[in-house]
Short mmCIF file of C-alpha atoms in Angstrom, two decimals:
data_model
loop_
_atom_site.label_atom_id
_atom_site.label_comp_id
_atom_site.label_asym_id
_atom_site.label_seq_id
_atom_site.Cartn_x
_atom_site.Cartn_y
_atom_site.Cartn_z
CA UNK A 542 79.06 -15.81 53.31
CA UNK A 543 77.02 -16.08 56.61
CA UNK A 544 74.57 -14.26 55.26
CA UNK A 545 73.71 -16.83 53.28
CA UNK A 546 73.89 -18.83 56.06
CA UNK A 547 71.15 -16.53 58.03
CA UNK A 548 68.84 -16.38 54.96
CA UNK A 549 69.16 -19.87 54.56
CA UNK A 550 67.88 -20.67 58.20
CA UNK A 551 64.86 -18.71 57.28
CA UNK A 552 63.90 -20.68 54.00
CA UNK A 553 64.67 -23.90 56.78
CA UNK A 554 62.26 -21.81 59.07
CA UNK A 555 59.76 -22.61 56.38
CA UNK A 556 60.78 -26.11 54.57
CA UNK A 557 60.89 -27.82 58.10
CA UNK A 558 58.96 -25.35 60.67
CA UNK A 559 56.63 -24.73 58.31
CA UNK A 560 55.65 -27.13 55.31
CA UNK A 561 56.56 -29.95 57.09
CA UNK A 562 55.99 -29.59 61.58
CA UNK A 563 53.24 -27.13 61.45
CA UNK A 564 51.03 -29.67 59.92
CA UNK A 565 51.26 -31.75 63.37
CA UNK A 566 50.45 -28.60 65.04
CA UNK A 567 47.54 -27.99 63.27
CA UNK A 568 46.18 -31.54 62.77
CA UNK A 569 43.81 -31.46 65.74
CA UNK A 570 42.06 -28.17 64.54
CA UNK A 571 42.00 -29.10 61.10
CA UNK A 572 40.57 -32.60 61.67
CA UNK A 573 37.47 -30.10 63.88
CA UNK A 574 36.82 -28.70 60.67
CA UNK A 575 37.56 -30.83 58.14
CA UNK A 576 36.86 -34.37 59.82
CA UNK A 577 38.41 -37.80 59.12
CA UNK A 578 40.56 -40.37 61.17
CA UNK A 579 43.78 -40.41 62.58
CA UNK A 580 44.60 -42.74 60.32
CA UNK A 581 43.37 -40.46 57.62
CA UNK A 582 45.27 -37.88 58.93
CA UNK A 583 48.34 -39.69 58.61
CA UNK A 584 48.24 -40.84 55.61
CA UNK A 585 47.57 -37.42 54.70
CA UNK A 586 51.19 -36.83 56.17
CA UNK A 587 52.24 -39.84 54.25
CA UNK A 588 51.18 -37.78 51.21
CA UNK A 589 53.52 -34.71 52.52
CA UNK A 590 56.33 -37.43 52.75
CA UNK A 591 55.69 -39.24 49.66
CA UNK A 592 55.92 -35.78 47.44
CA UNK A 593 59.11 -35.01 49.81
CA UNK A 594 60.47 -37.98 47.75
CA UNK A 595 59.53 -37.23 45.06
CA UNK A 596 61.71 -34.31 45.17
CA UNK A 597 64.61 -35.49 47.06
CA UNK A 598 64.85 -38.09 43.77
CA UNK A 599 64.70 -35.34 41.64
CA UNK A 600 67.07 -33.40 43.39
CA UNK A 601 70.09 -35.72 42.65
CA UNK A 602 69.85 -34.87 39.19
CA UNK A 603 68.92 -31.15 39.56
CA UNK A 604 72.10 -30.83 41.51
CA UNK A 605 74.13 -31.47 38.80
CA UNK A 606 72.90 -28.59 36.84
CA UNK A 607 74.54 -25.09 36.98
CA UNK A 608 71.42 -23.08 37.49
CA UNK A 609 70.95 -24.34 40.92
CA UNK A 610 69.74 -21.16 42.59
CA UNK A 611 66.86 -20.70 40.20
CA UNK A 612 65.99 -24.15 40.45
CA UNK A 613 65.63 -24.17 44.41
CA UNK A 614 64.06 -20.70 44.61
CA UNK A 615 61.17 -22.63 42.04
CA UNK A 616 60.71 -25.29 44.25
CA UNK A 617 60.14 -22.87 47.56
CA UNK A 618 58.01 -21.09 45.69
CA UNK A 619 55.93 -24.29 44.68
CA UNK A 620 55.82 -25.11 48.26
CA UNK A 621 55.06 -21.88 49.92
CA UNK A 622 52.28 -21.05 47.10
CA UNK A 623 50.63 -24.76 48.09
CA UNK A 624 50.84 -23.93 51.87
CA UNK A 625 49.15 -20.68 51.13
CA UNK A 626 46.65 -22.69 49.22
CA UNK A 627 45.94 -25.30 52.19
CA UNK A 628 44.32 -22.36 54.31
CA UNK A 629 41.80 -22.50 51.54
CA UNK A 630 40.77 -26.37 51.12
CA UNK A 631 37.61 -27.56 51.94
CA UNK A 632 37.95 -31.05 51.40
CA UNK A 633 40.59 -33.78 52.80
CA UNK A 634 41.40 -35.05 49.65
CA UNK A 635 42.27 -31.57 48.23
CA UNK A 636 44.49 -30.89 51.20
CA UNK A 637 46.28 -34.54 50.81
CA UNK A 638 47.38 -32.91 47.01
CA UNK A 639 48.70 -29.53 48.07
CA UNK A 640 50.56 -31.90 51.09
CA UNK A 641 51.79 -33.89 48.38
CA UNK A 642 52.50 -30.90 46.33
CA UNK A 643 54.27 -28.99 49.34
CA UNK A 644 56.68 -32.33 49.81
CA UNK A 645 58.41 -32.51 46.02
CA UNK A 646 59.15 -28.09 46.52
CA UNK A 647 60.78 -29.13 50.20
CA UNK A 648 62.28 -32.11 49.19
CA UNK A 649 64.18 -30.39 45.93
CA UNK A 650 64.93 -27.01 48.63
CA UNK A 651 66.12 -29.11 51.36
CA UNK A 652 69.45 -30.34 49.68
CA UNK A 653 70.11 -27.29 47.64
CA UNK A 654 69.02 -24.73 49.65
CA UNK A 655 71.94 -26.69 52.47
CA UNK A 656 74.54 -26.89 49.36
CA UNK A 657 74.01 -23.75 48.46
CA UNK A 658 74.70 -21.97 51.83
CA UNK A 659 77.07 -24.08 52.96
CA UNK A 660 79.85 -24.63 49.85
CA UNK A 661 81.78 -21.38 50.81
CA UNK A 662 82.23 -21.84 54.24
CA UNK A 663 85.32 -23.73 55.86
CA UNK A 664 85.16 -27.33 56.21
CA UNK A 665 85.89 -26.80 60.21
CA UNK A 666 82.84 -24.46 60.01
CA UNK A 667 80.48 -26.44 58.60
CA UNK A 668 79.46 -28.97 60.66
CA UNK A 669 78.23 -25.54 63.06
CA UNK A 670 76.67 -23.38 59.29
CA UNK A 671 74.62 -26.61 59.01
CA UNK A 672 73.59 -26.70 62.28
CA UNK A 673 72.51 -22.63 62.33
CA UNK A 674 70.78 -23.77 59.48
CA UNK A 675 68.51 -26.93 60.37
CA UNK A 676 67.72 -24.94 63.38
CA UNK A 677 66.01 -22.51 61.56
CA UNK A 678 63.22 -24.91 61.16
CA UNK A 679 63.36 -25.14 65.07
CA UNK A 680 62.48 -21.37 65.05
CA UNK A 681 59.96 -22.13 62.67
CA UNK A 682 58.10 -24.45 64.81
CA UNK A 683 58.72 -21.90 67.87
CA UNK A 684 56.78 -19.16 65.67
CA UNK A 685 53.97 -22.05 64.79
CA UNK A 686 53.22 -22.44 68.66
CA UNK A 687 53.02 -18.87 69.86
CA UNK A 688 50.60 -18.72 66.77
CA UNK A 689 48.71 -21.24 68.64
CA UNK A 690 48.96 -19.32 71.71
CA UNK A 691 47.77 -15.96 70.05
CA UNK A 692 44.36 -14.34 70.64
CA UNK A 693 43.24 -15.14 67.01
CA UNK A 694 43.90 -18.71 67.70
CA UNK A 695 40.91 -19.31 68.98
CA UNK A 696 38.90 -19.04 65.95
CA UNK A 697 38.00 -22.13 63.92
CA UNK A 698 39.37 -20.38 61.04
CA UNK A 699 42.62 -19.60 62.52
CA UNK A 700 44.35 -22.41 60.58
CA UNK A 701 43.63 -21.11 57.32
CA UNK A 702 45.02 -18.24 58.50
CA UNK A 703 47.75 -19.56 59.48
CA UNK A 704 48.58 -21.44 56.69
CA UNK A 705 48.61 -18.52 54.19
CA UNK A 706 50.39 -16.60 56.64
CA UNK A 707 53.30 -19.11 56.57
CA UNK A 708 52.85 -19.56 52.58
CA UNK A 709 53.40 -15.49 52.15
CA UNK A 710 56.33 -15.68 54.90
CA UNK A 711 58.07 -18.38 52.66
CA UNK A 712 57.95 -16.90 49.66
CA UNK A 713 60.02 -13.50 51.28
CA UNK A 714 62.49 -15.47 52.82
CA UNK A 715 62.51 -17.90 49.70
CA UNK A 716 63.61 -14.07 47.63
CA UNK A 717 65.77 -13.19 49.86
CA UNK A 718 67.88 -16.02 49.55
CA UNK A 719 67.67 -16.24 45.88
CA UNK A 720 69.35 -12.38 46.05
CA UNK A 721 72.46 -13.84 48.39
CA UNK A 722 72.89 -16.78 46.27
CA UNK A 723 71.97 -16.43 42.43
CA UNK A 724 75.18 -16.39 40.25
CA UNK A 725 77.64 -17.09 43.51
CA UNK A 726 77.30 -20.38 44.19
CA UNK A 727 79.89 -23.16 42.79
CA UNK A 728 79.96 -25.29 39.76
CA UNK A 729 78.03 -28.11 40.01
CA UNK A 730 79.24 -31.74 39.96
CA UNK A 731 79.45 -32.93 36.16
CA UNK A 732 81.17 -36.32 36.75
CA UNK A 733 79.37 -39.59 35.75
CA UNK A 734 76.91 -40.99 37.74
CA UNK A 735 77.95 -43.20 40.21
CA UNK A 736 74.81 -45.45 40.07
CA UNK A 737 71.53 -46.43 42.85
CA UNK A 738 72.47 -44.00 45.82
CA UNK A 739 71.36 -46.07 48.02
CA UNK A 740 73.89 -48.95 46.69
CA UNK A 741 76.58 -46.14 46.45
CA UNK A 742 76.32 -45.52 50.46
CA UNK A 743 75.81 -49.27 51.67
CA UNK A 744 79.53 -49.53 49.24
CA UNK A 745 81.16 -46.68 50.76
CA UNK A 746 80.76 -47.63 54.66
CA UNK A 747 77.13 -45.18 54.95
CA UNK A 748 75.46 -48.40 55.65
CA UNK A 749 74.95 -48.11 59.72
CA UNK A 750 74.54 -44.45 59.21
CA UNK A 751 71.67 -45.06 55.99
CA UNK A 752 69.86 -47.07 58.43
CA UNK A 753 69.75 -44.34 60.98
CA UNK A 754 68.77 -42.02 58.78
CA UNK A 755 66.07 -44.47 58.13
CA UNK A 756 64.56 -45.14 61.52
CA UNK A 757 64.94 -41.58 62.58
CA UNK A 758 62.71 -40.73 59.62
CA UNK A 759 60.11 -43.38 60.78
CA UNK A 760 61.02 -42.32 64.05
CA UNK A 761 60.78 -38.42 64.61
CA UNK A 762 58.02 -37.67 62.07
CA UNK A 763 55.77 -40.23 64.35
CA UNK A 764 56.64 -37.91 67.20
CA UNK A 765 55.75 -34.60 65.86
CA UNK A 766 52.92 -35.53 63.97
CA UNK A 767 51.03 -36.92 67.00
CA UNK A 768 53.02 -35.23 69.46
CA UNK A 769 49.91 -32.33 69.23
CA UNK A 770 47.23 -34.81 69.50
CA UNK A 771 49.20 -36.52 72.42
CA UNK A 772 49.86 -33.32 74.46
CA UNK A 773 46.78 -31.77 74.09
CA UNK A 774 44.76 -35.64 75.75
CA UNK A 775 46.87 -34.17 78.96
CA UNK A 776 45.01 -31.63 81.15
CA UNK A 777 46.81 -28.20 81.80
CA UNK A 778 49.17 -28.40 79.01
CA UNK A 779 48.27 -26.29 76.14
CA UNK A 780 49.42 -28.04 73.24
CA UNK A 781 51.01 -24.51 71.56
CA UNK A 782 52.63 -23.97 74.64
CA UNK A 783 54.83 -27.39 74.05
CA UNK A 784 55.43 -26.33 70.67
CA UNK A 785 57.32 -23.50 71.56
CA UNK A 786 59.06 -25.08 74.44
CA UNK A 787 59.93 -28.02 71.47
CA UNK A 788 61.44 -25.11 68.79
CA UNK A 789 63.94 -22.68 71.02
CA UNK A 790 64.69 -26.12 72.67
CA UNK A 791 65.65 -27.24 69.25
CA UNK A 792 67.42 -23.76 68.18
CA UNK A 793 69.80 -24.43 70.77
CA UNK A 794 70.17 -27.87 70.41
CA UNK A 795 71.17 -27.93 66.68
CA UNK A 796 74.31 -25.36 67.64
CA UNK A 797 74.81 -27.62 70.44
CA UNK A 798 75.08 -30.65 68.00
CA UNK A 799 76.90 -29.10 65.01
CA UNK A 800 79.99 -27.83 67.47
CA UNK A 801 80.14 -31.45 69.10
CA UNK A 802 80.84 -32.58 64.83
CA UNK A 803 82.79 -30.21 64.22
CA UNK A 804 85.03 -31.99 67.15
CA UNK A 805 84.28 -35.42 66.58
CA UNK A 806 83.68 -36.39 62.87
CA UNK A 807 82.31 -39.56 63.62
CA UNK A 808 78.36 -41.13 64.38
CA UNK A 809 78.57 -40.76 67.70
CA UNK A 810 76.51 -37.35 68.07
CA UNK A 811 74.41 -38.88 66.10
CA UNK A 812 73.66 -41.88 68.06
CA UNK A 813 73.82 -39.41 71.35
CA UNK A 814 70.87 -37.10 69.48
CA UNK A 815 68.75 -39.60 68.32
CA UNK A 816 68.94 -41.46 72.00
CA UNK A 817 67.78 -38.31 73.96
CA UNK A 818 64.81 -38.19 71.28
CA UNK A 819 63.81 -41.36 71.96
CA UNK A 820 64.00 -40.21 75.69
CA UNK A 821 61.49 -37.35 74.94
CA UNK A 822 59.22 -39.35 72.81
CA UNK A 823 58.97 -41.90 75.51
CA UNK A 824 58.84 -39.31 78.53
CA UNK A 825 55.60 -37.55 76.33
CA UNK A 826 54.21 -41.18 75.74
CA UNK A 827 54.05 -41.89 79.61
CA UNK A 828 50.98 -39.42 79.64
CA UNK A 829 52.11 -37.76 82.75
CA UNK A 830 52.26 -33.63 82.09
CA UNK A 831 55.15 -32.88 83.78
CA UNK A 832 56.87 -36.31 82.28
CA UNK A 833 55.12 -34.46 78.65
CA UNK A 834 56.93 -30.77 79.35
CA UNK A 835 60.17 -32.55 80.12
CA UNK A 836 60.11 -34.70 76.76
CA UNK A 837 58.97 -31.54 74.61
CA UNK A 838 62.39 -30.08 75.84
CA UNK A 839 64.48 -33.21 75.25
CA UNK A 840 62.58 -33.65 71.70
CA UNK A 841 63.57 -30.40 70.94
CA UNK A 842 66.61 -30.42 71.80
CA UNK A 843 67.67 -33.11 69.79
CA UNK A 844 65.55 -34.15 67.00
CA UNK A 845 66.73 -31.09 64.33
CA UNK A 846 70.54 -32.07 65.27
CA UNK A 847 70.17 -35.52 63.54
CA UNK A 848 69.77 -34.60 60.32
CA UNK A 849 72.09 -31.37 60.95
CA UNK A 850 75.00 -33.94 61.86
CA UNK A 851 73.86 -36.33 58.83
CA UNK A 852 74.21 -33.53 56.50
CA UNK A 853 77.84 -32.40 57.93
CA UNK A 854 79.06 -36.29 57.80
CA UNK A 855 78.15 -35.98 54.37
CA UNK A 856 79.85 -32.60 53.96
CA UNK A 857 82.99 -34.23 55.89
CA UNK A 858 83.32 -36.90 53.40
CA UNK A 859 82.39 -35.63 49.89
CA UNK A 860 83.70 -32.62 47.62
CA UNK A 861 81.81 -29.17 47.94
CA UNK A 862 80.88 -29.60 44.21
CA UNK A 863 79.34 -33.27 44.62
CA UNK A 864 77.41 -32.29 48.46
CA UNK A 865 74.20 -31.62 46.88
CA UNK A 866 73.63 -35.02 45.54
CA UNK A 867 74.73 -36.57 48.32
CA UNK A 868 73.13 -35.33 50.58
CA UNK A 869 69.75 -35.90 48.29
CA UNK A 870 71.14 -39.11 47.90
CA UNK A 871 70.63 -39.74 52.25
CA UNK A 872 67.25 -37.58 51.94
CA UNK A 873 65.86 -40.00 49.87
CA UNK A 874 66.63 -42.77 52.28
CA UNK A 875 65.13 -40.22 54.97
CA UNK A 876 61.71 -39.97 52.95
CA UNK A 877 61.24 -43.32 52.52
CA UNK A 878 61.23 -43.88 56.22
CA UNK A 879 59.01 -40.77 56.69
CA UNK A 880 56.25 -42.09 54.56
CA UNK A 881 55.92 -45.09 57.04
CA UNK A 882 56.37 -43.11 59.97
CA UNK A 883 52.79 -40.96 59.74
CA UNK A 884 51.01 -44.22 58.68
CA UNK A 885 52.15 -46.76 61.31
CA UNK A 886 51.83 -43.82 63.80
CA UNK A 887 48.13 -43.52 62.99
CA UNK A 888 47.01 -47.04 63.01
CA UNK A 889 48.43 -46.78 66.81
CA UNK A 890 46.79 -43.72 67.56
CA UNK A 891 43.19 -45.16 65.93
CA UNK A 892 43.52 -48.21 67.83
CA UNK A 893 45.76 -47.38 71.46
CA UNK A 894 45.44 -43.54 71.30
CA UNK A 895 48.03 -40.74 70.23
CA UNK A 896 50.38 -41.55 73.32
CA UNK A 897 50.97 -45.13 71.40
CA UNK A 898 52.27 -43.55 68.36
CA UNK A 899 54.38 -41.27 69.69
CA UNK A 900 55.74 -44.13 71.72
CA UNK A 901 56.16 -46.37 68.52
CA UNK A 902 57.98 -43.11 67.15
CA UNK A 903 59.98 -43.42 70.38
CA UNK A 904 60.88 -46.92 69.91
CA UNK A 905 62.18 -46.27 66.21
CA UNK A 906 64.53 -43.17 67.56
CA UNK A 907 66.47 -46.17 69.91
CA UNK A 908 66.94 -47.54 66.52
CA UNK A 909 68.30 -44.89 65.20
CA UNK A 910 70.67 -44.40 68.16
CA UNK A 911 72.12 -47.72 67.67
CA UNK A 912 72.65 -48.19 64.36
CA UNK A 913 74.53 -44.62 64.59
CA UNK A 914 76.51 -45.53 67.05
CA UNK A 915 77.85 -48.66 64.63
CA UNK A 916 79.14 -46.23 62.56
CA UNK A 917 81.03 -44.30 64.81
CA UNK A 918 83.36 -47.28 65.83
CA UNK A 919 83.04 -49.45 62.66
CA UNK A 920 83.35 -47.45 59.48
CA UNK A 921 84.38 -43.44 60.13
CA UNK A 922 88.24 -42.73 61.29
CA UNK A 923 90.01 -42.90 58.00
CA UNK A 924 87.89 -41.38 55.31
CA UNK A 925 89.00 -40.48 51.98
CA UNK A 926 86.98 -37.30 50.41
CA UNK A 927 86.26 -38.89 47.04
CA UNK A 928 86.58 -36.22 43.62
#
């Protein structure tokens, strides 16, 4: 059972810490090589986002389907096979279609490869499983930065390298989890539809905690995608170096988070974890270093707990069979908000530097922590597990 779990972590290692972060990491040394825009740049992520929709949509049918496990190892292979690809592009435009292409295989793994980990374990347990989980991708981002830190680094073609490193790396831990989980995991959901997903949660009280989920998306993926760009305008503070400060900051922060739900099943911790983002994202904005170090840690320690806490909610309040679609049901709402994030964030960064987008990402994250914190005291105490 927490096997699973551990294996699991490692496929999050590479749908979040790698697919998804690393390409803020790298966007500085690829934009050396490659040239282009902030703007351009962002929109690239945009791409990234858009295909993570993609996916997340298709998800909430594929979860209904009883060959889940093959399903989800097909779509980490399809994203770790176009992230080995992207060390190999020679163009913007043909790195914008693997991003794309890397977005639809995360956003199908993201809510099965959760379901599928987490449907055996107790419901007092999972609020912390999901949490060990989602901070995999915190380790993920960890092991991005002290590849930035590395002698190899240095090289201008150490992000290709990198990139097929962290394709190869995804498709072992993406087999490994297929082994733990292929013919053990639950029937799937066959009731009728319910209808739009979206309408479905603003019905059923998710309304304060949909729009969140919504500004955190905007929010946090305008952090980390500029956060690089931002960090690295300071003197003294190797950008890698704040990456891995930001990932074991966030390893500890999502078990931090997911014990605090398993307590207190309401939005709350939410609210709480998207607040001391915000915090970080301002603190980085200031462009003061130590102001930047101190924000890398509070980033970290908080911005992989959101969608940890969002997931458990979910878990909280729907059957084990029906999770999956649920929870790609709130991704979806998550991916729209992403897609807007990378492209407001680089018409900042063009026009007021990278310290103004992750400050607009900054402002979003308050958002997030207020509309969470509705929840909590409006909508949560007496819920009724539907199925």
């Amino acid at each position: 059972m927490w096997t699973k779990v551990a294996w699991a972590a490692a496929c999050f290692a590479a749908i979040m810490g790698f697919s998804r972060l690393a390409y803020g990491v790298l966007v500085p040394t690829m934009r050396g090589a490659l040239g282009g825009s902030y703007a351009l740049y962002g929109s690239i992520g945009a791409a990234n986002l858009a295909g993570y929709l993609v996916g997340a949509l298709a998800a909430t049918r594929l979860a209904r389907r009883t060959d889940r496990s093959r399903i989800n190892v097909a779509a980490l292979g399809l994203m770790s096979l176009a992230m080995s690809a992207s060390g190999l592009v020679q163009t913007t435009f043909e790195l914008g279609v693997l991003r794309f292409a890397i977005g639809i295989g995360s956003g199908v793994a993201v809510s099965l490869t959760l379901a599928l980990a987490v449907e055996a374990i107790p419901a007092a347990k999972r609020g912390f499983a999901a949490a060990v989980i989602w901070g995999g991708g915190s380790l993920g981002i960890a092991l991005v930065g002290i590849a930035g830190v590395a002698p190899f680094a240095a090289a201008a073609s150490a992000w290709r390298v990198q990139w097929i490193a962290m394709g190869a790396l995804g498709l072992v831990f993406a087999s490994a989890f297929f082994a733990e989980t292929f013919g053990k995991c639950l029937i799937a959901d066959d009731a009728p539809d319910d209808g739009s997903p979206i309408g479905l949660f603003a019905r059923e009280g998710y309304l304060p905690l949909t729009i969140s989920y919504f500004a955190y998306g905007i929010g946090y993926i305008a952090v980390v995608t500029f956060l690089g760009a931002a960090v690295g305008e300071l003197r003294g503070v190797p950008p890698a170096a704040t990456w891995i400060v930001l990932g074991f900051a966030g390893v500890a922060g999502a078990t931090l988070w997911g014990t605090l739900l398993d307590r207190y099943r309401s939005g709350l911790p939410v609210a709480l974890a998207s607040g001391c983002c915000a915090l970080g994202g301002a603190a980085i904005a200031s462009g003061q270093t130590i102001l930047a170090i101190v924000g890398a840690l509070l980033v970290g320690l908080s911005f992989i707990g959101v969608p940890a806490m969002v997931g458990a909610l979910v878990q909280h309040r729907e059957p084990a069979s029906r999770y999956a679609r649920a929870f790609a049901s709130m991704t979806i709402v998550l991916g729209v908000g992403q897609i807007l994030g990378p492209i407001a964030g680089g018409l900042f960064a063009d026009r007021f530097g990278a310290h103004a987008a992750v400050g607009f990402g900054a402002a979003m994250l308050a958002i997030s922590g207020i509309a969470a914190r509705s929840y909590s005291t409006k909508v949560w105490f007496s819920p009724t597990p539907r199925g």
